Amino acid sequence: MTTELSYIGHSAFFIKTENQGILIDPFISGNPCAKFETNNQNITDIFVTHGHADHLGDAITIAKTERIPVTAVFELANYCMEHGAPAKGVNLGGNLKYGWGKARFLPAFHSSSTPDGRYAGMPASILFDINGTKIYHAGDTCLNFEMKTTGEIYSPDIALLPVGSVYTMDIDEAVTAAKWLNAKKVIPMHYNTFDAIKVNIEELKTKLSAQGIECKILEPGESIKL
Ligand code: NI
Ligand code: MN
């Protein structure tokens, strides 16, 4: 079974299985660097790590148009429902089952509010198990010791890690995160979208390879087969 992971830009990804499609943190229309056509994609599920606009993005609009649910932490899911989108409210720790596999919301150390400034519940990272491949989307977070627990229990195949600093971890912390997560491969995210989070991404690749960890830098619009 072929599964394809596409980088849309910022922290947004689309994972396509044979007959389903998982959209994560779909910040698309508000991001000039984003590359993704929502039309003609078989999107079946949307996941949002926290309420900030650069993650919630177009989730509500797409959920309404495609009539598919947004899975998010309870308070954020309620906000989506209030705005007319189908949503599934969850919280950290649950083992959520889908046609393509499983998802589990895990901790992220950050803040989370809705676009109107309300409390949006805990920010999250999300561990996906898609047809047996474990993909960890860290959300927005600083380096935190929960990652060591996640590594010990789950050892994700691929870790999607923020590296832009200021709002999240920087490159050096991401290298430690990758080690703690016991990740085989890292795909960086949350950098170069705007000036405050500009980095030299090659530095990540050099530092990860010194640790024997593969780094795959994806340009917006680029995909890899899993
Ligand atoms: Ni954020
Ligand atoms: Mn963010």
PDB file of C-alpha atoms and ligand atoms in Angstrom:
ATOM      1  CA  MET A   1       0.000   0.000   0.000  1.00  0.00           C
ATOM      2  CA  THR A   2       1.493   3.341  -0.973  1.00  0.00           C
ATOM      3  CA  THR A   3       1.409   6.280   1.357  1.00  0.00           C
ATOM      4  CA  GLU A   4       2.686   9.690   0.347  1.00  0.00           C
ATOM      5  CA  LEU A   5       3.567  12.584   2.615  1.00  0.00           C
ATOM      6  CA  SER A   6       3.504  16.098   1.121  1.00  0.00           C
ATOM      7  CA  TYR A   7       4.848  19.256   2.731  1.00  0.00           C
ATOM      8  CA  ILE A   8       2.417  22.106   2.136  1.00  0.00           C
ATOM      9  CA  GLY A   9       4.527  24.690   3.969  1.00  0.00           C
ATOM     10  CA  HIS A  10       4.982  26.036   7.541  1.00  0.00           C
ATOM     11  CA  SER A  11       3.584  23.176   9.716  1.00  0.00           C
ATOM     12  CA  ALA A  12       1.043  21.928   7.181  1.00  0.00           C
ATOM     13  CA  PHE A  13       1.259  18.435   5.715  1.00  0.00           C
ATOM     14  CA  PHE A  14      -0.975  16.192   3.635  1.00  0.00           C
ATOM     15  CA  ILE A  15      -0.664  12.434   3.953  1.00  0.00           C
ATOM     16  CA  LYS A  16      -2.307  10.450   1.204  1.00  0.00           C
ATOM     17  CA  THR A  17      -3.086   6.756   1.528  1.00  0.00           C
ATOM     18  CA  GLU A  18      -4.681   4.579  -1.145  1.00  0.00           C
ATOM     19  CA  ASN A  19      -8.157   5.996  -0.596  1.00  0.00           C
ATOM     20  CA  GLN A  20      -7.895   8.510   2.235  1.00  0.00           C
ATOM     21  CA  GLY A  21      -6.176  11.803   2.896  1.00  0.00           C
ATOM     22  CA  ILE A  22      -5.068  13.363   6.164  1.00  0.00           C
ATOM     23  CA  LEU A  23      -4.541  17.107   6.327  1.00  0.00           C
ATOM     24  CA  ILE A  24      -2.557  18.497   9.278  1.00  0.00           C
ATOM     25  CA  ASP A  25      -2.428  22.154  10.431  1.00  0.00           C
ATOM     26  CA  PRO A  26      -3.749  23.483   7.075  1.00  0.00           C
ATOM     27  CA  PHE A  27      -2.399  27.053   7.065  1.00  0.00           C
ATOM     28  CA  ILE A  28      -2.763  27.514   3.302  1.00  0.00           C
ATOM     29  CA  SER A  29      -4.625  30.602   2.067  1.00  0.00           C
ATOM     30  CA  GLY A  30      -2.884  32.806   4.675  1.00  0.00           C
ATOM     31  CA  ASN A  31       0.588  31.571   3.735  1.00  0.00           C
ATOM     32  CA  PRO A  32       2.000  32.884   0.434  1.00  0.00           C
ATOM     33  CA  CYS A  33       4.666  30.122   0.528  1.00  0.00           C
ATOM     34  CA  ALA A  34       2.120  27.289   0.815  1.00  0.00           C
ATOM     35  CA  LYS A  35       1.672  24.897  -2.112  1.00  0.00           C
ATOM     36  CA  PHE A  36      -1.488  22.787  -2.086  1.00  0.00           C
ATOM     37  CA  GLU A  37      -4.640  22.522  -4.164  1.00  0.00           C
ATOM     38  CA  THR A  38      -7.542  21.623  -1.909  1.00  0.00           C
ATOM     39  CA  ASN A  39      -9.668  20.750  -4.951  1.00  0.00           C
ATOM     40  CA  ASN A  40      -9.431  17.220  -6.356  1.00  0.00           C
ATOM     41  CA  GLN A  41      -7.746  15.887  -3.227  1.00  0.00           C
ATOM     42  CA  ASN A  42      -9.433  13.108  -1.366  1.00  0.00           C
ATOM     43  CA  ILE A  43      -9.257  14.763   2.058  1.00  0.00           C
ATOM     44  CA  THR A  44     -10.979  12.580   4.652  1.00  0.00           C
ATOM     45  CA  ASP A  45      -9.648  13.953   7.948  1.00  0.00           C
ATOM     46  CA  ILE A  46      -8.217  17.198   9.275  1.00  0.00           C
ATOM     47  CA  PHE A  47      -6.059  17.408  12.396  1.00  0.00           C
ATOM     48  CA  VAL A  48      -5.123  20.639  14.163  1.00  0.00           C
ATOM     49  CA  THR A  49      -2.435  20.751  16.879  1.00  0.00           C
ATOM     50  CA  HIS A  50      -3.552  24.035  18.493  1.00  0.00           C
ATOM     51  CA  GLY A  51      -5.652  27.143  17.931  1.00  0.00           C
ATOM     52  CA  HIS A  52      -3.119  29.639  16.557  1.00  0.00           C
ATOM     53  CA  ALA A  53      -4.006  30.998  13.123  1.00  0.00           C
ATOM     54  CA  ASP A  54      -0.851  29.587  11.490  1.00  0.00           C
ATOM     55  CA  HIS A  55      -2.101  26.072  12.394  1.00  0.00           C
ATOM     56  CA  LEU A  56      -5.913  26.270  12.435  1.00  0.00           C
ATOM     57  CA  GLY A  57      -5.572  28.023   9.073  1.00  0.00           C
ATOM     58  CA  ASP A  58      -8.261  26.892   6.615  1.00  0.00           C
ATOM     59  CA  ALA A  59      -9.400  23.924   8.722  1.00  0.00           C
ATOM     60  CA  ILE A  60     -12.925  25.239   9.324  1.00  0.00           C
ATOM     61  CA  THR A  61     -13.524  26.227   5.692  1.00  0.00           C
ATOM     62  CA  ILE A  62     -12.226  22.928   4.302  1.00  0.00           C
ATOM     63  CA  ALA A  63     -14.155  20.868   6.883  1.00  0.00           C
ATOM     64  CA  LYS A  64     -17.370  22.666   5.903  1.00  0.00           C
ATOM     65  CA  THR A  65     -16.801  22.337   2.152  1.00  0.00           C
ATOM     66  CA  GLU A  66     -15.671  18.708   2.197  1.00  0.00           C
ATOM     67  CA  ARG A  67     -18.021  17.726   5.056  1.00  0.00           C
ATOM     68  CA  ILE A  68     -15.244  16.020   6.961  1.00  0.00           C
ATOM     69  CA  PRO A  69     -14.335  16.360  10.637  1.00  0.00           C
ATOM     70  CA  VAL A  70     -11.612  18.427  12.277  1.00  0.00           C
ATOM     71  CA  THR A  71     -10.035  16.377  15.062  1.00  0.00           C
ATOM     72  CA  ALA A  72      -8.671  18.688  17.753  1.00  0.00           C
ATOM     73  CA  VAL A  73      -8.465  19.123  21.520  1.00  0.00           C
ATOM     74  CA  PHE A  74     -11.962  19.528  23.027  1.00  0.00           C
ATOM     75  CA  GLU A  75     -12.069  23.348  23.410  1.00  0.00           C
ATOM     76  CA  LEU A  76     -10.698  23.930  19.899  1.00  0.00           C
ATOM     77  CA  ALA A  77     -13.078  21.336  18.418  1.00  0.00           C
ATOM     78  CA  ASN A  78     -15.959  23.192  20.089  1.00  0.00           C
ATOM     79  CA  TYR A  79     -14.799  26.432  18.451  1.00  0.00           C
ATOM     80  CA  CYS A  80     -14.825  24.677  15.040  1.00  0.00           C
ATOM     81  CA  MET A  81     -18.353  23.361  15.674  1.00  0.00           C
ATOM     82  CA  GLU A  82     -19.572  26.821  16.727  1.00  0.00           C
ATOM     83  CA  HIS A  83     -18.337  27.995  13.329  1.00  0.00           C
ATOM     84  CA  GLY A  84     -20.314  25.311  11.523  1.00  0.00           C
ATOM     85  CA  ALA A  85     -17.575  22.735  10.921  1.00  0.00           C
ATOM     86  CA  PRO A  86     -17.944  19.055  11.779  1.00  0.00           C
ATOM     87  CA  ALA A  87     -15.447  18.324  14.546  1.00  0.00           C
ATOM     88  CA  LYS A  88     -14.310  15.613  16.883  1.00  0.00           C
ATOM     89  CA  GLY A  89     -13.162  16.801  20.309  1.00  0.00           C
ATOM     90  CA  VAL A  90     -10.417  14.724  21.890  1.00  0.00           C
ATOM     91  CA  ASN A  91      -7.721  15.161  24.486  1.00  0.00           C
ATOM     92  CA  LEU A  92      -4.174  14.085  25.184  1.00  0.00           C
ATOM     93  CA  GLY A  93      -3.588  10.351  25.519  1.00  0.00           C
ATOM     94  CA  GLY A  94      -6.522   8.850  23.649  1.00  0.00           C
ATOM     95  CA  ASN A  95      -5.904   6.143  21.083  1.00  0.00           C
ATOM     96  CA  LEU A  96      -8.048   7.287  18.154  1.00  0.00           C
ATOM     97  CA  LYS A  97      -8.912   4.809  15.414  1.00  0.00           C
ATOM     98  CA  TYR A  98      -9.383   5.693  11.744  1.00  0.00           C
ATOM     99  CA  GLY A  99      -9.684   3.747   8.503  1.00  0.00           C
ATOM    100  CA  TRP A 100      -6.003   4.461   7.762  1.00  0.00           C
ATOM    101  CA  GLY A 101      -4.686   3.656  11.242  1.00  0.00           C
ATOM    102  CA  LYS A 102      -4.396   5.447  14.561  1.00  0.00           C
ATOM    103  CA  ALA A 103      -3.680   8.873  16.022  1.00  0.00           C
ATOM    104  CA  ARG A 104      -2.746   9.875  19.536  1.00  0.00           C
ATOM    105  CA  PHE A 105      -2.597  13.434  20.856  1.00  0.00           C
ATOM    106  CA  LEU A 106       0.461  13.939  23.051  1.00  0.00           C
ATOM    107  CA  PRO A 107       1.899  16.930  24.948  1.00  0.00           C
ATOM    108  CA  ALA A 108       3.403  20.062  23.411  1.00  0.00           C
ATOM    109  CA  PHE A 109       4.751  22.936  25.517  1.00  0.00           C
ATOM    110  CA  HIS A 110       3.274  26.067  23.991  1.00  0.00           C
ATOM    111  CA  SER A 111       0.054  28.130  24.294  1.00  0.00           C
ATOM    112  CA  SER A 112      -3.234  27.779  22.463  1.00  0.00           C
ATOM    113  CA  SER A 113      -5.985  30.299  21.818  1.00  0.00           C
ATOM    114  CA  THR A 114      -8.692  30.622  19.187  1.00  0.00           C
ATOM    115  CA  PRO A 115      -8.567  33.490  16.635  1.00  0.00           C
ATOM    116  CA  ASP A 116     -11.001  35.478  18.843  1.00  0.00           C
ATOM    117  CA  GLY A 117      -8.640  35.140  21.810  1.00  0.00           C
ATOM    118  CA  ARG A 118     -10.402  32.416  23.786  1.00  0.00           C
ATOM    119  CA  TYR A 119      -8.678  29.553  25.561  1.00  0.00           C
ATOM    120  CA  ALA A 120      -8.342  26.661  23.098  1.00  0.00           C
ATOM    121  CA  GLY A 121      -7.347  23.904  25.520  1.00  0.00           C
ATOM    122  CA  MET A 122      -3.940  22.246  25.661  1.00  0.00           C
ATOM    123  CA  PRO A 123      -1.669  22.559  22.640  1.00  0.00           C
ATOM    124  CA  ALA A 124      -0.734  19.132  21.300  1.00  0.00           C
ATOM    125  CA  SER A 125       1.693  17.098  19.291  1.00  0.00           C
ATOM    126  CA  ILE A 126       0.162  14.206  17.354  1.00  0.00           C
ATOM    127  CA  LEU A 127       1.530  10.722  16.754  1.00  0.00           C
ATOM    128  CA  PHE A 128       0.048   9.068  13.669  1.00  0.00           C
ATOM    129  CA  ASP A 129       0.296   5.404  12.833  1.00  0.00           C
ATOM    130  CA  ILE A 130      -0.559   5.245   9.155  1.00  0.00           C
ATOM    131  CA  ASN A 131      -0.588   1.746   7.745  1.00  0.00           C
ATOM    132  CA  GLY A 132       2.215   0.893  10.181  1.00  0.00           C
ATOM    133  CA  THR A 133       4.403   3.988   9.641  1.00  0.00           C
ATOM    134  CA  LYS A 134       4.691   6.148  12.757  1.00  0.00           C
ATOM    135  CA  ILE A 135       4.770   9.872  12.049  1.00  0.00           C
ATOM    136  CA  TYR A 136       5.140  12.330  14.913  1.00  0.00           C
ATOM    137  CA  HIS A 137       3.999  15.924  14.265  1.00  0.00           C
ATOM    138  CA  ALA A 138       5.422  17.984  17.143  1.00  0.00           C
ATOM    139  CA  GLY A 139       3.062  20.955  16.716  1.00  0.00           C
ATOM    140  CA  ASP A 140       4.544  24.140  18.169  1.00  0.00           C
ATOM    141  CA  THR A 141       6.700  23.316  21.163  1.00  0.00           C
ATOM    142  CA  CYS A 142       9.941  23.869  23.005  1.00  0.00           C
ATOM    143  CA  LEU A 143      12.188  20.927  23.696  1.00  0.00           C
ATOM    144  CA  ASN A 144      10.533  18.940  26.467  1.00  0.00           C
ATOM    145  CA  PHE A 145      11.200  15.752  28.328  1.00  0.00           C
ATOM    146  CA  GLU A 146       7.872  14.203  27.248  1.00  0.00           C
ATOM    147  CA  MET A 147       9.656  13.600  23.950  1.00  0.00           C
ATOM    148  CA  LYS A 148      11.917  11.149  25.733  1.00  0.00           C
ATOM    149  CA  THR A 149       8.831   9.226  26.889  1.00  0.00           C
ATOM    150  CA  THR A 150       7.405   9.305  23.358  1.00  0.00           C
ATOM    151  CA  GLY A 151      10.726   7.984  22.040  1.00  0.00           C
ATOM    152  CA  GLU A 152      10.880   5.241  24.642  1.00  0.00           C
ATOM    153  CA  ILE A 153       7.350   3.992  23.985  1.00  0.00           C
ATOM    154  CA  TYR A 154       6.765   4.738  20.289  1.00  0.00           C
ATOM    155  CA  SER A 155      10.091   5.467  18.463  1.00  0.00           C
ATOM    156  CA  PRO A 156       8.509   7.283  15.509  1.00  0.00           C
ATOM    157  CA  ASP A 157       9.824   6.528  12.023  1.00  0.00           C
ATOM    158  CA  ILE A 158       9.510  10.176  11.015  1.00  0.00           C
ATOM    159  CA  ALA A 159       9.507  13.251  13.258  1.00  0.00           C
ATOM    160  CA  LEU A 160       8.149  16.533  11.894  1.00  0.00           C
ATOM    161  CA  LEU A 161       9.923  19.100  14.084  1.00  0.00           C
ATOM    162  CA  PRO A 162       9.664  22.896  14.325  1.00  0.00           C
ATOM    163  CA  VAL A 163      13.087  24.543  14.031  1.00  0.00           C
ATOM    164  CA  GLY A 164      12.407  28.251  13.511  1.00  0.00           C
ATOM    165  CA  SER A 165      13.058  29.395  17.123  1.00  0.00           C
ATOM    166  CA  VAL A 166      11.273  32.423  18.706  1.00  0.00           C
ATOM    167  CA  TYR A 167       7.918  30.590  18.974  1.00  0.00           C
ATOM    168  CA  THR A 168       9.275  27.040  19.119  1.00  0.00           C
ATOM    169  CA  MET A 169      12.468  25.014  19.401  1.00  0.00           C
ATOM    170  CA  ASP A 170      15.501  26.030  17.386  1.00  0.00           C
ATOM    171  CA  ILE A 171      17.810  23.784  15.350  1.00  0.00           C
ATOM    172  CA  ASP A 172      19.987  22.682  18.285  1.00  0.00           C
ATOM    173  CA  GLU A 173      16.995  21.753  20.398  1.00  0.00           C
ATOM    174  CA  ALA A 174      15.463  19.914  17.458  1.00  0.00           C
ATOM    175  CA  VAL A 175      18.597  17.761  17.213  1.00  0.00           C
ATOM    176  CA  THR A 176      18.196  16.812  20.887  1.00  0.00           C
ATOM    177  CA  ALA A 177      14.461  16.250  20.325  1.00  0.00           C
ATOM    178  CA  ALA A 178      15.206  13.877  17.447  1.00  0.00           C
ATOM    179  CA  LYS A 179      17.556  11.882  19.689  1.00  0.00           C
ATOM    180  CA  TRP A 180      15.078  11.769  22.576  1.00  0.00           C
ATOM    181  CA  LEU A 181      12.282  10.757  20.199  1.00  0.00           C
ATOM    182  CA  ASN A 182      14.455   7.970  18.831  1.00  0.00           C
ATOM    183  CA  ALA A 183      13.358   9.138  15.377  1.00  0.00           C
ATOM    184  CA  LYS A 184      14.821   7.545  12.261  1.00  0.00           C
ATOM    185  CA  LYS A 185      14.167  10.549  10.067  1.00  0.00           C
ATOM    186  CA  VAL A 186      13.465  14.247  10.653  1.00  0.00           C
ATOM    187  CA  ILE A 187      11.534  16.609   8.396  1.00  0.00           C
ATOM    188  CA  PRO A 188      11.861  20.226   9.583  1.00  0.00           C
ATOM    189  CA  MET A 189       8.906  22.617   9.681  1.00  0.00           C
ATOM    190  CA  HIS A 190       7.888  26.034  11.092  1.00  0.00           C
ATOM    191  CA  TYR A 191      10.842  27.955   9.598  1.00  0.00           C
ATOM    192  CA  ASN A 192      11.426  30.516   6.795  1.00  0.00           C
ATOM    193  CA  THR A 193       7.683  31.281   6.464  1.00  0.00           C
ATOM    194  CA  PHE A 194       8.381  34.828   7.667  1.00  0.00           C
ATOM    195  CA  ASP A 195      11.431  36.807   8.782  1.00  0.00           C
ATOM    196  CA  ALA A 196      11.223  36.078  12.528  1.00  0.00           C
ATOM    197  CA  ILE A 197      11.739  32.349  11.922  1.00  0.00           C
ATOM    198  CA  LYS A 198      14.438  32.463   9.211  1.00  0.00           C
ATOM    199  CA  VAL A 199      17.111  29.802   9.649  1.00  0.00           C
ATOM    200  CA  ASN A 200      19.906  28.193   7.662  1.00  0.00           C
ATOM    201  CA  ILE A 201      18.251  24.803   7.306  1.00  0.00           C
ATOM    202  CA  GLU A 202      21.421  23.080   6.025  1.00  0.00           C
ATOM    203  CA  GLU A 203      22.760  23.488   9.570  1.00  0.00           C
ATOM    204  CA  LEU A 204      20.069  21.087  10.790  1.00  0.00           C
ATOM    205  CA  LYS A 205      21.074  18.496   8.222  1.00  0.00           C
ATOM    206  CA  THR A 206      24.751  18.703   9.222  1.00  0.00           C
ATOM    207  CA  LYS A 207      24.003  18.451  12.940  1.00  0.00           C
ATOM    208  CA  LEU A 208      21.559  15.561  12.539  1.00  0.00           C
ATOM    209  CA  SER A 209      23.869  13.562  10.296  1.00  0.00           C
ATOM    210  CA  ALA A 210      26.613  13.947  12.935  1.00  0.00           C
ATOM    211  CA  GLN A 211      24.185  12.051  15.195  1.00  0.00           C
ATOM    212  CA  GLY A 212      23.422   9.430  12.553  1.00  0.00           C
ATOM    213  CA  ILE A 213      19.891  10.727  12.023  1.00  0.00           C
ATOM    214  CA  GLU A 214      18.544  11.262   8.526  1.00  0.00           C
ATOM    215  CA  CYS A 215      17.220  14.727   7.692  1.00  0.00           C
ATOM    216  CA  LYS A 216      14.879  15.246   4.767  1.00  0.00           C
ATOM    217  CA  ILE A 217      14.338  18.880   3.857  1.00  0.00           C
ATOM    218  CA  LEU A 218      11.163  19.307   1.834  1.00  0.00           C
ATOM    219  CA  GLU A 219      10.265  22.396  -0.170  1.00  0.00           C
ATOM    220  CA  PRO A 220       6.586  23.411  -0.047  1.00  0.00           C
ATOM    221  CA  GLY A 221       4.805  21.217  -2.578  1.00  0.00           C
ATOM    222  CA  GLU A 222       7.374  18.424  -2.356  1.00  0.00           C
ATOM    223  CA  SER A 223       6.388  14.843  -1.439  1.00  0.00           C
ATOM    224  CA  ILE A 224       8.023  11.630  -0.279  1.00  0.00           C
ATOM    225  CA  LYS A 225       6.759   8.063  -0.422  1.00  0.00           C
ATOM    226  CA  LEU A 226       6.550   6.286   2.911  1.00  0.00           C
TER     227      LEU A 226
HETATM  228 NI    NI B   1       1.487  28.393  17.894  1.00  0.00          NI
HETATM  229 MN    MN B   2       2.974  28.382  14.976  1.00  0.00          MN
END
